[in-house]
Coordinates of C-alpha atoms and ligand atoms in Angstrom, one line a residue:
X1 CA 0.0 0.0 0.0
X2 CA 1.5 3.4 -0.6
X3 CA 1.7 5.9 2.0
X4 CA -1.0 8.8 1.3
X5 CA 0.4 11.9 0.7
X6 CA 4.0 11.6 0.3
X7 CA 6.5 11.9 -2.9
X8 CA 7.5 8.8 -4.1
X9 CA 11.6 9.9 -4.5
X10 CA 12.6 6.2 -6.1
X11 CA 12.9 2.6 -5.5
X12 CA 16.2 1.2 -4.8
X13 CA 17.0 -2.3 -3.6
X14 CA 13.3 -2.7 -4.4
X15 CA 12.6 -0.6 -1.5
X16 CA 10.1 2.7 -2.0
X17 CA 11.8 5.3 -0.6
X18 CA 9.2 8.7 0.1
X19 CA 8.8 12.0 1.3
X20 CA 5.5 12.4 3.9
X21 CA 3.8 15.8 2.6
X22 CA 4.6 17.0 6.4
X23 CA 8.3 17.2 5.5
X24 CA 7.3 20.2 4.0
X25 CA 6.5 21.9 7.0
X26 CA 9.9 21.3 8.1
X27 CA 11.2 23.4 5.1
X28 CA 8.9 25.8 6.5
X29 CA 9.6 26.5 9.6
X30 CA 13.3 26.2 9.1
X31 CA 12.8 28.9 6.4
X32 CA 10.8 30.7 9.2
X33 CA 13.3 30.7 11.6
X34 CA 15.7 31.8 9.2
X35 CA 13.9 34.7 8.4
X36 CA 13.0 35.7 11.7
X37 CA 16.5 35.8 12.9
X38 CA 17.0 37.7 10.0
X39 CA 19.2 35.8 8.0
X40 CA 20.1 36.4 4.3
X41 CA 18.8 34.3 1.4
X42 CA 21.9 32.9 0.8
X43 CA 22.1 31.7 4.3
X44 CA 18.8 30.4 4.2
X45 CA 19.7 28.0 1.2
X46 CA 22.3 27.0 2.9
X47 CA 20.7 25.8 6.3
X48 CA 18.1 24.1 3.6
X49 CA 20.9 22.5 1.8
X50 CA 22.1 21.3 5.6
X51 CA 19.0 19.9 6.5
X52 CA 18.2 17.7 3.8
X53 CA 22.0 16.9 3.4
X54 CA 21.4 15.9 7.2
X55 CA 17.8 13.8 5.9
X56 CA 20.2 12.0 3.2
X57 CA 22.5 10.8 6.0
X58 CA 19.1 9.9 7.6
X59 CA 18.0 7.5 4.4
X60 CA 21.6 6.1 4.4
X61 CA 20.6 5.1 8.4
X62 CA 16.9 3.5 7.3
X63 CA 18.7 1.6 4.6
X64 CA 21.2 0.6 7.0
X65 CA 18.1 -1.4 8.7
X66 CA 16.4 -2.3 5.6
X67 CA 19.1 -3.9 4.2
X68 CA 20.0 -6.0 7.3
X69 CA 16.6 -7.0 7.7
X70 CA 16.9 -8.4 3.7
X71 CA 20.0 -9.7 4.4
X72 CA 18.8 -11.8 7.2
X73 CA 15.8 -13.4 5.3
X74 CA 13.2 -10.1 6.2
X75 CA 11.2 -8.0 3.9
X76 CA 10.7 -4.3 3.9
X77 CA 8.8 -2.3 1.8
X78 CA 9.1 1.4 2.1
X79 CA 11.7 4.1 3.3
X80 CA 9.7 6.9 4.5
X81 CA 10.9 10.6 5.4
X82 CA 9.1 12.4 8.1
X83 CA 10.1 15.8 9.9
X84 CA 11.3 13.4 12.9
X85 CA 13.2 11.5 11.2
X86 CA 12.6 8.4 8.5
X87 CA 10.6 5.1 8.9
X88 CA 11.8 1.5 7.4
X89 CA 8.5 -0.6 7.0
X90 CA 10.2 -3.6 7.7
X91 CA 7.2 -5.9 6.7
X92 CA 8.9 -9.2 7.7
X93 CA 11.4 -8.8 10.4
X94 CA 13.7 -11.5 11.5
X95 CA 12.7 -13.0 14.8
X96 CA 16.1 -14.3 16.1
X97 CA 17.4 -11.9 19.1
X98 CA 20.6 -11.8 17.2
X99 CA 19.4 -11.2 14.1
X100 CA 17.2 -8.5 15.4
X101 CA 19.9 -7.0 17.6
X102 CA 21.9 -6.3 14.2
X103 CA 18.9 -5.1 12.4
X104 CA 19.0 -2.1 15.2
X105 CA 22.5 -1.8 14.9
X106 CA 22.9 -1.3 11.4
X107 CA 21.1 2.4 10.8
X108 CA 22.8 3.8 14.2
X109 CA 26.1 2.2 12.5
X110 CA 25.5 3.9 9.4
X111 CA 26.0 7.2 11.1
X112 CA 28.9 6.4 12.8
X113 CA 30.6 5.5 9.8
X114 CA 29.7 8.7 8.4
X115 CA 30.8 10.8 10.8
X116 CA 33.8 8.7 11.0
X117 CA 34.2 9.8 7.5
X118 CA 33.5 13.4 8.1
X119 CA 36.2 13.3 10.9
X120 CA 38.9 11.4 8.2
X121 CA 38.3 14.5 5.7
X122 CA 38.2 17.2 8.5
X123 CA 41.9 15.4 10.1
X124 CA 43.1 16.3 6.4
X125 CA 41.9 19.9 5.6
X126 CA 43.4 23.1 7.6
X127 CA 41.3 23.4 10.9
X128 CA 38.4 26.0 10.5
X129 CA 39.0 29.0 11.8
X130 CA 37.1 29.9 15.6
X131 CA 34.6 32.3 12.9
X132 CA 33.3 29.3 11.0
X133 CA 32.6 26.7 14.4
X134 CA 30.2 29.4 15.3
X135 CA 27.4 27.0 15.4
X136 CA 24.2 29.6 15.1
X137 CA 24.6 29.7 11.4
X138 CA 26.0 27.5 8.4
X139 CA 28.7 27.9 6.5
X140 CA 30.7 26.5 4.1
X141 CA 33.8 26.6 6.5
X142 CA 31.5 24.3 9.3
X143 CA 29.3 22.3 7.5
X144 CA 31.6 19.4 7.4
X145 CA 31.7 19.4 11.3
X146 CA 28.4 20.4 12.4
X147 CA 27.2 17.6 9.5
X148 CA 29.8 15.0 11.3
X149 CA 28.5 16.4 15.3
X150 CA 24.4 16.2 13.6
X151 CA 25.3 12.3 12.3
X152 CA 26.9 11.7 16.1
X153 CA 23.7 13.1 17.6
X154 CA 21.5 11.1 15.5
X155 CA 23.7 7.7 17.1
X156 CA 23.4 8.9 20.3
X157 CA 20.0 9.8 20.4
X158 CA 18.9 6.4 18.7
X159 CA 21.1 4.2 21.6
X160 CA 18.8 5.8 24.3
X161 CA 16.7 2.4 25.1
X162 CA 13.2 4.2 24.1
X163 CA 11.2 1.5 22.6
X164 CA 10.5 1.3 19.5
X165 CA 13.1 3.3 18.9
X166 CA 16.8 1.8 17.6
X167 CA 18.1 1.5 21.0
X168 CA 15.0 0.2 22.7
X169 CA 15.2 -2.5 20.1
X170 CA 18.6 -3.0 21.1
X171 CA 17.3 -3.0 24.6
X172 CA 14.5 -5.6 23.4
X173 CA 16.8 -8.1 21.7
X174 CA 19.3 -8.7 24.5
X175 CA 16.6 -9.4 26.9
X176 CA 14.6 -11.8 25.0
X177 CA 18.6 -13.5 24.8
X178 CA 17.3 -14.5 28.1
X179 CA 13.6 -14.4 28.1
X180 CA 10.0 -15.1 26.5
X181 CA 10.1 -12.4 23.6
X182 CA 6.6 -10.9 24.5
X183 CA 8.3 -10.5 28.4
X184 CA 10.9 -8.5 27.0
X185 CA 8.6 -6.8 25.1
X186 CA 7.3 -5.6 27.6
X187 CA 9.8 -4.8 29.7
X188 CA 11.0 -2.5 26.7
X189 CA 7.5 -1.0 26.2
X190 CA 7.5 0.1 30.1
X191 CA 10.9 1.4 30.0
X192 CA 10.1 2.9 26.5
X193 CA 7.1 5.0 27.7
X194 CA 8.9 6.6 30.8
X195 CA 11.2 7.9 27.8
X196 CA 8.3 8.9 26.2
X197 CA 7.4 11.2 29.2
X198 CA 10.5 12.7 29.8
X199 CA 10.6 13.3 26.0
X200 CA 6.9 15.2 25.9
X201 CA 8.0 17.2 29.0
X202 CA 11.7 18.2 27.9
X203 CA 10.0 18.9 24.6
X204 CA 7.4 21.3 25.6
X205 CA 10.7 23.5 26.8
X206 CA 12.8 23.2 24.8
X207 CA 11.6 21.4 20.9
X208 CA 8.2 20.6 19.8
X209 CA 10.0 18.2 17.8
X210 CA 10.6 16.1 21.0
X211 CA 6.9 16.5 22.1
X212 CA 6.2 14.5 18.5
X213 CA 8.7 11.7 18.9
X214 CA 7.4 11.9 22.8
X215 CA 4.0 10.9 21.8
X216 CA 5.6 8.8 18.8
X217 CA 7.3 6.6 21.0
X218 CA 4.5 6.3 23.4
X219 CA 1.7 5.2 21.1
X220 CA 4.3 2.8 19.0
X221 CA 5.6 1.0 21.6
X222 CA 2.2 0.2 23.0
X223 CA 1.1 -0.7 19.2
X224 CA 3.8 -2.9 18.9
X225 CA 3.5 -4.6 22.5
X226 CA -0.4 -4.8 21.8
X227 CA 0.6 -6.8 18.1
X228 CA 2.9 -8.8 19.7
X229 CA 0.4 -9.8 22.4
X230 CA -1.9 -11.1 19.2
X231 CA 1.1 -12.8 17.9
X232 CA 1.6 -15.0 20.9
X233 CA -1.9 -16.7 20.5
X234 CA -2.9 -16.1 17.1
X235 CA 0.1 -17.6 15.9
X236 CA -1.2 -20.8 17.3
X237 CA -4.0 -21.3 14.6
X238 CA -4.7 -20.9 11.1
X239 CA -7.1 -19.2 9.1
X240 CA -9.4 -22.6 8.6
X241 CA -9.8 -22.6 12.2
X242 CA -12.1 -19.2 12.1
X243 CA -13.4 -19.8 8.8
X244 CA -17.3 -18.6 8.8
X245 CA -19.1 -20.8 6.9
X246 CA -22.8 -19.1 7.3
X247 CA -22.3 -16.1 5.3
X248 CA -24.6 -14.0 3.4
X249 CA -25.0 -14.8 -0.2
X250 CA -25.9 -12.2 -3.0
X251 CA -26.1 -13.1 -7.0
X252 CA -24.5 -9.9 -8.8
X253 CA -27.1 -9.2 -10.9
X254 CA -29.2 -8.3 -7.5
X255 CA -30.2 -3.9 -6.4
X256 CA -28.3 -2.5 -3.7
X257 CA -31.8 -1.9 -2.3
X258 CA -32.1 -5.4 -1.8
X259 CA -28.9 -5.7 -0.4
X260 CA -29.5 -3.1 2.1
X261 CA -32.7 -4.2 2.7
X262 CA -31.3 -8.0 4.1
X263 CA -28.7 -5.6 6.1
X264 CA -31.2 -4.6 8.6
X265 CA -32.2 -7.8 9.7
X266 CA -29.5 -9.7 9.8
X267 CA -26.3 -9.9 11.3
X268 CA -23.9 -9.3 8.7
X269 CA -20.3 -8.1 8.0
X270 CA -20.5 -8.4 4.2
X271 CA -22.3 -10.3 1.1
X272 CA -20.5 -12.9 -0.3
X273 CA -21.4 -12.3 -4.4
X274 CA -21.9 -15.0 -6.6
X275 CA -22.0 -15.4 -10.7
X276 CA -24.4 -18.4 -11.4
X277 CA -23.5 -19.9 -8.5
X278 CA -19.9 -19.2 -8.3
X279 CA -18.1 -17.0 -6.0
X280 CA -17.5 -13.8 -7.6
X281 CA -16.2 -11.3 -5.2
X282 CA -17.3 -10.2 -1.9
X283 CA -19.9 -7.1 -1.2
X284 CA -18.4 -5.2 1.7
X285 CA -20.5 -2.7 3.9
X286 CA -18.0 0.1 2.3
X287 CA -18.6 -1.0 -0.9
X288 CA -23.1 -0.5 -0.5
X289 CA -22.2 2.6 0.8
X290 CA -19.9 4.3 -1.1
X291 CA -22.7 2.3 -4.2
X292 CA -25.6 4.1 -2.4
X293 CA -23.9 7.1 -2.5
X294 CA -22.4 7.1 -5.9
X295 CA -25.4 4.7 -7.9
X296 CA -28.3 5.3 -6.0
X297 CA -30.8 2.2 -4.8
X298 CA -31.4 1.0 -8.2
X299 CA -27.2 0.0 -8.9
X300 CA -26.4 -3.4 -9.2
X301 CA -24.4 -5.3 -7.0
X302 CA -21.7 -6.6 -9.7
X303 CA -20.9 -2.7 -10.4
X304 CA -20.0 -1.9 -6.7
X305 CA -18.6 -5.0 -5.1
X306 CA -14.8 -6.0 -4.6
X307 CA -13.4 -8.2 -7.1
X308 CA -9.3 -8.7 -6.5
X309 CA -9.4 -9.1 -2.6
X310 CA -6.2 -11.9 -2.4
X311 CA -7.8 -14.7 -1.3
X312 CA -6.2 -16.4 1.6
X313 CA -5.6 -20.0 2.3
X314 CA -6.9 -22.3 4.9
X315 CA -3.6 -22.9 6.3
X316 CA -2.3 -19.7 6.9
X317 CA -1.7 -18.3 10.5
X318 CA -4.0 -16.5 11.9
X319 CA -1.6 -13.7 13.4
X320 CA -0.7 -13.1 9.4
X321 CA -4.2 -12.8 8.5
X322 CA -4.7 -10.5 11.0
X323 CA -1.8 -8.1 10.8
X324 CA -2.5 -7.9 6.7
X325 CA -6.4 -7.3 7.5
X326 CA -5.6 -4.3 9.8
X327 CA -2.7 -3.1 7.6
X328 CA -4.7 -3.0 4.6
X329 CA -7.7 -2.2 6.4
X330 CA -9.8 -4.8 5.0
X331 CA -13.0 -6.2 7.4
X332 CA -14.2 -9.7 5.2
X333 CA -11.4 -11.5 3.2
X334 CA -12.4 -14.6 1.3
X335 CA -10.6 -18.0 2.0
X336 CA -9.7 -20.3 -0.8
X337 CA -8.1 -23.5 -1.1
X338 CA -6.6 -23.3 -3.9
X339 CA -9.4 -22.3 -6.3
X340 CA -12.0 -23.5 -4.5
X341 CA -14.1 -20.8 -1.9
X342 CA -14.3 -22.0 1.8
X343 CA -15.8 -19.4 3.4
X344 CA -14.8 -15.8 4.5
X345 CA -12.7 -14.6 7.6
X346 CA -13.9 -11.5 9.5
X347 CA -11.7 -9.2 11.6
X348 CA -14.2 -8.8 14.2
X349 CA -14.1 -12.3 14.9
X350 CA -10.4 -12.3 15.0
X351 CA -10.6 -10.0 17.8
X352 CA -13.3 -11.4 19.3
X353 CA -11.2 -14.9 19.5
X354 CA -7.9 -13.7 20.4
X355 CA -10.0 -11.2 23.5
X356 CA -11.6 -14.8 24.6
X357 CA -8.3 -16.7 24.3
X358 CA -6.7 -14.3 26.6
X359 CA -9.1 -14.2 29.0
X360 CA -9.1 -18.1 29.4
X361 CA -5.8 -17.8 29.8
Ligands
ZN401 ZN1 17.1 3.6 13.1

């Protein structure tokens, strides 16, 4: 799935790498800032050419991940660029504490190897003069160093063990060396959001870009807890074990009147359409509205229902069904073994098996 409203930039390694639209309010404010402190127009395009020198260091550090994560049999999708920093949707992320721990390592280690490079290239050039270190405004005498000091506080910052962040998957993966991997999980989470606190308050003093990440951290680590929480039970079924089998059935050729019509007395998450008999696609309650809306009572089902949802198979785990339903925010999903239709597979019921399983538990 793309990412709304962001700038698709390229796709190297097979990996999307894009801009979020809210990058641009970075540009700005820093533009803003410049202006207020009153600095020239030439000093302006320079702190520009900074920052997103400084947000191509950043890439180099998500594709420091990414490429791990590949290297060690994961998948990842998309590099994307956001004011606070970039995002690796590692879609498949090796499991092993080891493997994991180098995953974390490898964007952090990035840096480091930049400003180590930085450092090699200032050691041979003349030392700036005491002028050009003045930090409130960029040159072209201090870039180099404040470009190497910005890379060594982007290392330090990700080693603080603020979960999800790189260090609080650090943190994460040499604990569950030693423990159940949702115990250390959440060990990490706890730690991560008393980080997340200190970041909010710090942040409200001194940069509202720490408030973000504050409230970034906070609401990630709980996600990611919360998913792997799912993943401990889920991961003990398949998909043919919540198959429905009593779903609603709707030929193609019928109104959406009618189908809204069965809607209100029936318990229903969405039509499963047929073509002479055959499964054709499914009718989800999106799909009558967005018809209603768009063809009125009298359009027919086959003109409004969904056609290419991926099908997925009896045998595959439940936690996978699951974390693609919510990511692709699908609700019904029909289940196929190999051609033939089973049934369909509901998200509600997903949740409502994994809140019963872990109450019996
Ligand atoms: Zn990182």
């Amino acid at each position: 799935m793309k990412p709304k409203f962001s700038l698709n930039l390229g796709k190297p390694f097979g990996i999307r790498v894009s801009v979020h639209w809210t990058f641009s309010l970075l540009i700005v404010w820093i533009v803003f800032i410049s202006l207020n402190r009153g600095l020239e127009f030439n000093q302006i395009l320079m702190h520009l050419f900074f920052v997103l020198t400084l947000f191509a260091c950043v890439v180099l550090h998500e594709f420091g991940h990414s490429l791990t994560a590949i290297k060690l049999g994961g998948k990842v999708q998309s590099i994307t660029l956001l004011p606070i920093g970039g995002i690796a949707n590692i879609t498949e992320m090796p499991e092993d504490p080891k493997d994991e721990f180098w995953v974390s390592a490898a964007g952090p280690l990035v840096n480091v190897v930049i400003a180590g490079l930085l450092w090699l290239y200032l050691s041979l050039t003349p030392a700036p003069s005491f002028d050009e270190i003045e930090y409130g405004t960029i040159t072209a005498g201090n870039f180099p160093i404040l470009l190497m000091t910005a890379n060594l506080f982007i290392v330090a910052f990700n080693l603080i063990p603020a979960f999800p962040l790189d260090g609080g998957r650090l943190f994460r993966s040499i604990l569950s060396m030693n423990m159940s991997r949702l115990k250390a999980t959440r060990i990490a989470k706890d730690i991560g959001q008393v980080f997340a606190f200190l970041f909010i308050f710090a942040g409200l003093f001194f940069n509202p870009f720490l408030v973000i990440i504050g409230f970034f951290v906070l609401l990630g680590a709980k996600a990611e807890y919360e998913m792997m929480t799912y993943k401990e039970i889920l991961d003990n079924y398949t998909v043919g074990d919540l198959v429905k089998t009593d779903y609603e059935v709707l030929d193609e050729n019928k109104t959406l009147a009618e189908a809204a019509e069965k809607l209100t007395h029936i318990y229903n998450r969405g039509f499963v359409v047929t073509s002479g008999g055959e499964y054709a696609g499914l009718l989800t309650k999106n799909d009558l509205i967005k018809g209603l809306n768009t063809h009125g009572k009298e359009g027919i089902v086959k003109d409004v229902m969904s056609r290419d949802i991926e099908p997925y198979s009896p045998g595959m785990k439940l936690f996978d069904a699951y974390k693609n339903m919510h990511k692709n925010r699908q609700d019904i999903v029909p289940v196929m073994d190999s051609r033939e239709f089973k049934g369909i597979i509901d998200l509600e019921s997903i949740n409502e098996f994994f809140l019963i399983k872990k109450a019996l538990k």
